[in-house]
Short mmCIF file of C-alpha atoms in Angstrom, two decimals:
data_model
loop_
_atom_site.label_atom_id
_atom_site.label_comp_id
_atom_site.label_asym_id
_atom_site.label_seq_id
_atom_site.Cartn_x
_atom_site.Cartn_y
_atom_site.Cartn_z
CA UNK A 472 122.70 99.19 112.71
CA UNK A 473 119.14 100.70 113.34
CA UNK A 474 116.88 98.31 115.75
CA UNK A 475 113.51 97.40 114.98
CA UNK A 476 110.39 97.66 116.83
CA UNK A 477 107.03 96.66 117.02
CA UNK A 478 104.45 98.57 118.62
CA UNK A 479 100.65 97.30 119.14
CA UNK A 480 98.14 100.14 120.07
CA UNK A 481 100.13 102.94 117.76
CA UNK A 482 97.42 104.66 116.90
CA UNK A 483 96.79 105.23 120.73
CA UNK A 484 98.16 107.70 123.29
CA UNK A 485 101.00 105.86 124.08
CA UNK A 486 101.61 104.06 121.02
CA UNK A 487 102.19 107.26 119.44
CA UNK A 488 104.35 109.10 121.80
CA UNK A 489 106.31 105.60 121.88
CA UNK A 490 106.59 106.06 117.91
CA UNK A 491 107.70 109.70 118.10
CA UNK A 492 110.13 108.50 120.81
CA UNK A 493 111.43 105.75 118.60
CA UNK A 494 111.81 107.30 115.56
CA UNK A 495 113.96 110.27 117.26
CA UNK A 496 116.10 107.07 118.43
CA UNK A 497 116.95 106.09 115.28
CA UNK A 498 114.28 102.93 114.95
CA UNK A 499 112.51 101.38 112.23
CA UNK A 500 108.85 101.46 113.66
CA UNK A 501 106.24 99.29 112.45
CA UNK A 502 102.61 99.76 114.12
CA UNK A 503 99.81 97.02 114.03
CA UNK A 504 96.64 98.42 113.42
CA UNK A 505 93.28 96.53 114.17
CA UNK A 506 90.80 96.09 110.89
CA UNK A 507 88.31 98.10 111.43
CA UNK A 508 85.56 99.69 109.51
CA UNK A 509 86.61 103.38 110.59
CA UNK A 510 89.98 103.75 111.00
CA UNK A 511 91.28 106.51 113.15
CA UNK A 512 94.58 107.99 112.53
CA UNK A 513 94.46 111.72 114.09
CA UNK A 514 97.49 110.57 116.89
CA UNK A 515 99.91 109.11 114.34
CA UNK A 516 98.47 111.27 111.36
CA UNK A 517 102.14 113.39 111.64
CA UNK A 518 103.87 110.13 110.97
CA UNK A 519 102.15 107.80 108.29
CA UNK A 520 105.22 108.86 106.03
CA UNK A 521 107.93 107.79 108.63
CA UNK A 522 106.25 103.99 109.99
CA UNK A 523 104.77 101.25 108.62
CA UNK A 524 101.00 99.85 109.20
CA UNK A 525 100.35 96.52 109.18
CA UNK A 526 96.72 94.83 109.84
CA UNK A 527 96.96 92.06 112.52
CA UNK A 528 94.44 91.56 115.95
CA UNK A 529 94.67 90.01 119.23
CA UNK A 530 92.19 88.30 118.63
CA UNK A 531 93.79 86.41 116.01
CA UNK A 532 97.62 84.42 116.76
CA UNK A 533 98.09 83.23 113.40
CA UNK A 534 98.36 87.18 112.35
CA UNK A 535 100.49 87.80 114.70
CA UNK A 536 103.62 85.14 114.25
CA UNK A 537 102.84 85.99 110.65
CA UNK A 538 103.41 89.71 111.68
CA UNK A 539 106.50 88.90 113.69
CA UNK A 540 107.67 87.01 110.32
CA UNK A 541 107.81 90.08 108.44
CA UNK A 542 108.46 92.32 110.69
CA UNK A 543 111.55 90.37 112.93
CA UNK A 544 111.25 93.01 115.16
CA UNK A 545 114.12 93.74 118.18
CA UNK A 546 111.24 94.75 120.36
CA UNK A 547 107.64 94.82 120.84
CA UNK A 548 105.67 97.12 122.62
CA UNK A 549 102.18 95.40 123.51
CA UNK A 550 100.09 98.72 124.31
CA UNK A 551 97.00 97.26 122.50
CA UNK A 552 94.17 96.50 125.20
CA UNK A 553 90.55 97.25 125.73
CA UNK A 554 91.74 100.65 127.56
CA UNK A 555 88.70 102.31 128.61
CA UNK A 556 87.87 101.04 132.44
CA UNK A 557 83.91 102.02 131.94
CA UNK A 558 83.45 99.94 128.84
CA UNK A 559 85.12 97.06 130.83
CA UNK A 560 81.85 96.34 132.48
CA UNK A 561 79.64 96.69 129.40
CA UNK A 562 81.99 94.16 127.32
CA UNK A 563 83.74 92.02 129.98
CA UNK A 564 84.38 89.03 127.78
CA UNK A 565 85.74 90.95 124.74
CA UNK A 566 87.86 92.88 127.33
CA UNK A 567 89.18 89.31 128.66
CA UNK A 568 90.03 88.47 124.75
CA UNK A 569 92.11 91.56 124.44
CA UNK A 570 93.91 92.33 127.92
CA UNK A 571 94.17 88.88 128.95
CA UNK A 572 94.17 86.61 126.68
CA UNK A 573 95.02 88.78 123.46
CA UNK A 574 98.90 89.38 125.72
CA UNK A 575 99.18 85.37 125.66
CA UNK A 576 98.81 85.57 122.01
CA UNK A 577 101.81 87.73 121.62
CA UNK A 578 103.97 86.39 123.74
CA UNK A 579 103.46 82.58 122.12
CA UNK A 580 104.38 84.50 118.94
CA UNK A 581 107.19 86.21 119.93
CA UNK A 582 108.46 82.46 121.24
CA UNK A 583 107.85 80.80 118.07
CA UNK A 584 108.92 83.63 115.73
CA UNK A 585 111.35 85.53 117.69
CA UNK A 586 112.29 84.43 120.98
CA UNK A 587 115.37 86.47 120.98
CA UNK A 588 113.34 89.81 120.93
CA UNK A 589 112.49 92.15 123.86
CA UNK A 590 108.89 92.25 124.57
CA UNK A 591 107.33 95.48 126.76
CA UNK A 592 103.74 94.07 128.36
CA UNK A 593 101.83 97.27 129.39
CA UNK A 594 100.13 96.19 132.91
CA UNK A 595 98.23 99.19 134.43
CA UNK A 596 97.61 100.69 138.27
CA UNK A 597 93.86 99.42 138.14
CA UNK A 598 95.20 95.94 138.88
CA UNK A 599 95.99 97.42 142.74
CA UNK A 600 91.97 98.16 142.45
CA UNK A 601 91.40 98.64 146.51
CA UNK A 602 94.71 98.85 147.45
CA UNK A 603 96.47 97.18 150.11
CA UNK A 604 98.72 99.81 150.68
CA UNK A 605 99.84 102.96 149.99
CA UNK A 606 101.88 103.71 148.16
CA UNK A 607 102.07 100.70 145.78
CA UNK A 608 105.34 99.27 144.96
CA UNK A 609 106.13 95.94 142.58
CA UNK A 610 105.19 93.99 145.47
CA UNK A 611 102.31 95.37 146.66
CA UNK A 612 99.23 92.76 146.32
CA UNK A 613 96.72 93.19 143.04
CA UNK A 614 92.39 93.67 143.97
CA UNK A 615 91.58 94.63 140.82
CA UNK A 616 87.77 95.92 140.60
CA UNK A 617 86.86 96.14 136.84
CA UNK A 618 86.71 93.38 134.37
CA UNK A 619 90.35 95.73 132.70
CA UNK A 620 91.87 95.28 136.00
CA UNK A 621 91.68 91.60 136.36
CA UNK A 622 92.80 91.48 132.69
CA UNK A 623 95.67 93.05 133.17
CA UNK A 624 96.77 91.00 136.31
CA UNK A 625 96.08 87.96 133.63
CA UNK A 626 98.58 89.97 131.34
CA UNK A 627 100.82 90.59 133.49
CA UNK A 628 101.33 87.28 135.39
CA UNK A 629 101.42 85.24 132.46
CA UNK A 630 104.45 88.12 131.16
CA UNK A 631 106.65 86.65 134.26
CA UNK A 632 105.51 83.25 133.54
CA UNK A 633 106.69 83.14 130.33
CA UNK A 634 109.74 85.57 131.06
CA UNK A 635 110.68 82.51 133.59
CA UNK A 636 109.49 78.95 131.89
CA UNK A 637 111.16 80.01 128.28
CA UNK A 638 113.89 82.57 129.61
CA UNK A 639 112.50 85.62 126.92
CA UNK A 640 113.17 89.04 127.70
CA UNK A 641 109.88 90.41 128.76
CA UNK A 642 109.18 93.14 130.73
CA UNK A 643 106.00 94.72 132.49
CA UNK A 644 105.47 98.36 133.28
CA UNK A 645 103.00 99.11 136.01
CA UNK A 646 101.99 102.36 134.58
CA UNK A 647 99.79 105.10 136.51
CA UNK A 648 97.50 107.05 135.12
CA UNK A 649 99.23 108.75 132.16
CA UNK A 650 97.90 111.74 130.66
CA UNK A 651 98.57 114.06 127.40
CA UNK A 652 96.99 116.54 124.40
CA UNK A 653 96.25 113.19 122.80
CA UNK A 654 94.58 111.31 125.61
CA UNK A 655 90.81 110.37 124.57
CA UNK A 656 87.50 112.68 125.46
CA UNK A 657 86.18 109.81 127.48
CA UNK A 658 89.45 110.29 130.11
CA UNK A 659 88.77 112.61 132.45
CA UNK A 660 91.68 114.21 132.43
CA UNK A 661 90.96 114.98 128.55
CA UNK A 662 87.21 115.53 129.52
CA UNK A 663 87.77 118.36 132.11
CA UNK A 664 90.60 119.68 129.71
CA UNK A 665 87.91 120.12 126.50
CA UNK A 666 85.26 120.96 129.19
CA UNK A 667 87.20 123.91 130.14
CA UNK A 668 88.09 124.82 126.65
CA UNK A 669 84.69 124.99 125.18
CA UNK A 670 83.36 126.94 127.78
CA UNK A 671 86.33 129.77 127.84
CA UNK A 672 85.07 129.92 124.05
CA UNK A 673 81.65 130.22 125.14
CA UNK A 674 80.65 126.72 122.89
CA UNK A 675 78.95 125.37 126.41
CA UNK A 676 77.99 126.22 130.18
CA UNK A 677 79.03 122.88 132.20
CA UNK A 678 80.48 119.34 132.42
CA UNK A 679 79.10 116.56 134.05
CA UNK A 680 81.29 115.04 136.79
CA UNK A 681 81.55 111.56 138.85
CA UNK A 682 83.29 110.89 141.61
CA UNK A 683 85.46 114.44 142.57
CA UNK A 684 86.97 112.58 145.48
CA UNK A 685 89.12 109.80 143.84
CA UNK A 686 92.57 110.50 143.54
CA UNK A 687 95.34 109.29 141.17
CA UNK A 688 98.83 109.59 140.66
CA UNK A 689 98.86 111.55 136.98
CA UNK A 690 101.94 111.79 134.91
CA UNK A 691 102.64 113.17 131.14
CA UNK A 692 102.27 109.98 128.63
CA UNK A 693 105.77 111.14 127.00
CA UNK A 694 107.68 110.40 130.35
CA UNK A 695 106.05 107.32 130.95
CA UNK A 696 106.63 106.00 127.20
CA UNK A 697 110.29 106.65 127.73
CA UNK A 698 110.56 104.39 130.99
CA UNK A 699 109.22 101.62 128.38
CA UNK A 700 111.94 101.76 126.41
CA UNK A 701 114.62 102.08 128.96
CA UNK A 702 113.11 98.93 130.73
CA UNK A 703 114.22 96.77 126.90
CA UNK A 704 117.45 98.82 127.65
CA UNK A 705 118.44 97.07 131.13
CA UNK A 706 120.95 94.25 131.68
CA UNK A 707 117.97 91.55 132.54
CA UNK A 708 113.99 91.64 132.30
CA UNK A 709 112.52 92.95 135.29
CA UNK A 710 109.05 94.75 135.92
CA UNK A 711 108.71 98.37 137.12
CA UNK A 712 106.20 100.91 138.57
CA UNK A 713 105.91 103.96 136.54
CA UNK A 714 104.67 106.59 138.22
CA UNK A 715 105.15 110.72 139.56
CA UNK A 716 104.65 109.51 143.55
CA UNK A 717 102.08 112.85 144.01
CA UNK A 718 98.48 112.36 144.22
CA UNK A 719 95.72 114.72 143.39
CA UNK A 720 91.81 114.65 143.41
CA UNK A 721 89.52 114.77 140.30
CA UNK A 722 88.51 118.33 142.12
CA UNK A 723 92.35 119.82 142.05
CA UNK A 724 92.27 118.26 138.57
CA UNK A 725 89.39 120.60 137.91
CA UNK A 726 90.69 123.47 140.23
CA UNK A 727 94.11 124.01 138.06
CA UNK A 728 92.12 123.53 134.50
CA UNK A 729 89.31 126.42 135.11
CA UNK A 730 91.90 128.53 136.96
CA UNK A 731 94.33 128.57 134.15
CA UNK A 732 91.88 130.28 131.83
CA UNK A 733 90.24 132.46 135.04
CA UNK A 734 87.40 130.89 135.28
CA UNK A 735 85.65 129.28 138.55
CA UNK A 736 85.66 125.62 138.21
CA UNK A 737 82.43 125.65 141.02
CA UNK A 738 80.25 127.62 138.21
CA UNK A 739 80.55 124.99 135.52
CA UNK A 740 80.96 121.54 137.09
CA UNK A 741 77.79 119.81 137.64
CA UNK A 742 77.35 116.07 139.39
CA UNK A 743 76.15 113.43 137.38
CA UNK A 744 75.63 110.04 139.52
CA UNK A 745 75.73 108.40 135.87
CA UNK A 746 79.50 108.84 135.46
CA UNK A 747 80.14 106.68 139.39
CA UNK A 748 81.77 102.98 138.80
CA UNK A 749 80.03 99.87 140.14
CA UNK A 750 83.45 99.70 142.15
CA UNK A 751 85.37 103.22 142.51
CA UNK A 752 89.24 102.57 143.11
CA UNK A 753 89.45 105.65 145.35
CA UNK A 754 93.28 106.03 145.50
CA UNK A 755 96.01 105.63 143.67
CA UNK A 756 99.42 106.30 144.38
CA UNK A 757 102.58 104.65 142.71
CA UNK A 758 106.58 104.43 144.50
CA UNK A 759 108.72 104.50 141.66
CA UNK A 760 111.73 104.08 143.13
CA UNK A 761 112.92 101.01 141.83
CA UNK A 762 112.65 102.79 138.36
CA UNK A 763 114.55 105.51 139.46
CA UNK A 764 117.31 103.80 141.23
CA UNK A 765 117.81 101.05 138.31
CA UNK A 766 116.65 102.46 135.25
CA UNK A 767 117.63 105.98 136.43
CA UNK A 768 114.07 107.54 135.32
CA UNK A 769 112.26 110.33 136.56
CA UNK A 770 109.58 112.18 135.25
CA UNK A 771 109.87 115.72 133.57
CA UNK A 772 106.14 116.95 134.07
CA UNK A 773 104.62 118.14 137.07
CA UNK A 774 100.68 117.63 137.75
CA UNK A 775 100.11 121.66 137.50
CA UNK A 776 102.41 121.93 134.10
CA UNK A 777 100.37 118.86 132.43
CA UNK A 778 97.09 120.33 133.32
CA UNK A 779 98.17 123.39 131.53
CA UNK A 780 99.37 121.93 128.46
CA UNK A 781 96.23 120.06 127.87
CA UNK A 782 93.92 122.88 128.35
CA UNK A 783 96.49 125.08 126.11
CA UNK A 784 96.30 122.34 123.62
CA UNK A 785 92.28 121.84 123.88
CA UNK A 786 91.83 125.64 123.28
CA UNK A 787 94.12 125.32 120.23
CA UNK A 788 92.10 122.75 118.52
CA UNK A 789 88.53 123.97 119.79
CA UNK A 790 89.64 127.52 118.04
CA UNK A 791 91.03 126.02 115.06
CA UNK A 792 87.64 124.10 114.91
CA UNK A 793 85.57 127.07 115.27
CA UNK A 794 87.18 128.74 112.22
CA UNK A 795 86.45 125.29 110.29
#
């Protein structure tokens, strides 16, 4: 009997390697897709024939119990948010609507429509902020510092609440920073990656950097989509850190990128004070071994070998654009 799941954000990063994941499981996968007056498809454009679309927002509960009506899923992935830590500051309130409030909205849903269902919150590493210690575990303490930050501790708080006031199988993953080919231009991961890609193909001379300093723990999106679906998998709800337990600097990040297509990251990368936060979170670093030792997860990509496959995959598409 195939299972059926739900996944919010599908036409993002995750939401698509989640589908592709899903899929090769066996799943019926339905995706909820926001209304909007451009709609952009490119992540899940290799699988429009294999889910189904429906229109529902955050923003809006009554289309979402009527979207768990039809749908009467087994589990839901929430991966919808306002994503993008920058834009947090520009559109704080909207970014409370979606990360915060929009994840309180789903879950009273999922209790009125289907309270038997496994729900998968996304939290996020930003909630540590300026950490309190390193590395972070489930129990180290939250200082978010961005508006997405102290969304997501909202979202994820009110995920055990509800997990413990209505007994419902819901889950949080405290994700790290999570990279891949299909990771947005405005990530700097994906920004270096394209950076380095149009300049081995002589399209431009530099990119314009922030902070070269900060560090994060970086991972491949497709090993951190299948920890989400083994946490809906375990005997009772619990929440989890996701996360390689290596750090590296935006510089090494930079370093590995130019150096893959022989090129000397010091000639191209220019300082921009533009592209500093109001509040930098200077280091991340996530202990996954709770994941490991219950869920038995581990991740299959290495910092250097993600890198690689991004700028591989950059060059692909920038040379495939170039022929038009």
């Amino acid at each position: 009997m195939s299972r059926t799941a739900l996944i919010t954000g599908v036409t993002g990063q995750d939401g698509s390697y989640l589908a592709d994941f899903l899929l090769e499981k066996g799943y019926k996968v339905h995706g909820m897709v926001r209304r909007a007056s451009t709609e952009n498809f490119e992540r899940i454009n290799h699988l429009r024939d294999k889910i189904e679309l429906h229109q529902a927002d955050l923003l809006d509960e009554l289309s979402l119990i009527e979207l768990m009506q039809k749908v009467k899923p087994d589990e839901i992935y929430n991966l919808a948010a306002m994503s993008f830590v920058p834009t947090s500051w520009t559109q704080p309130i909207l970014t409370s609507e979606y990360t915060a409030v929009g994840v309180v909205r789903m879950l009273e849903a999922m209790r009125r429509v289907c309270p038997q269902a496994r729900l998968y919150q996304a939290s996020s590493s930003e909630m540590f902020g300026h950490v309190r210690e390193t590395p972070q575990t489930e129990n180290t303490p939250f200082y978010p510092r961005s508006p997405y930050g102290v969304a997501k501790v909202f979202g994820h708080y009110i995920t055990i609440n509800y997990r413990e006031s209505y007994d419902l199988f819901a889950v949080s993953g405290i994700l790290f920073n999570h990279e891949s080919p299909r990771r947005g231009k405005e990530f700097v991961t994906r920004k270096v990656t394209d950076g380095v890609a149009r300049i081995k193909l002589g399209l431009q001379q530099t990119i314009s950097m922030g902070n070269l300093d900060a560090k994060r723990d970086w991972g491949f999106a497709g090993d951190y989509v299948r920890a989400m679906w083994m946490m809906l998998q375990a005997d009772k709800p619990d929440d989890y850190v996701i996360a390689t337990g290596a750090t590296h600097t935006v510089r090494e990040l930079c370093e590995v990128a130019f150096s893959h297509v022989g090129l000397d990251w010091e000639a191209h990368v220019q300082i921009d004070p533009r592209f500093i936060r109001p509040a930098e979170v200077e280091l991340l670093l996530g202990d996954s071994s709770k994941a490991r030792r219950v869920l038995g997860w581990k991740p299959t990509v290495d910092f250097e070998g993600l890198v690689k496959m991004m700028v591989d995959a950059d060059l692909e598409r920038v040379r495939r654009e170039m022929q038009g």
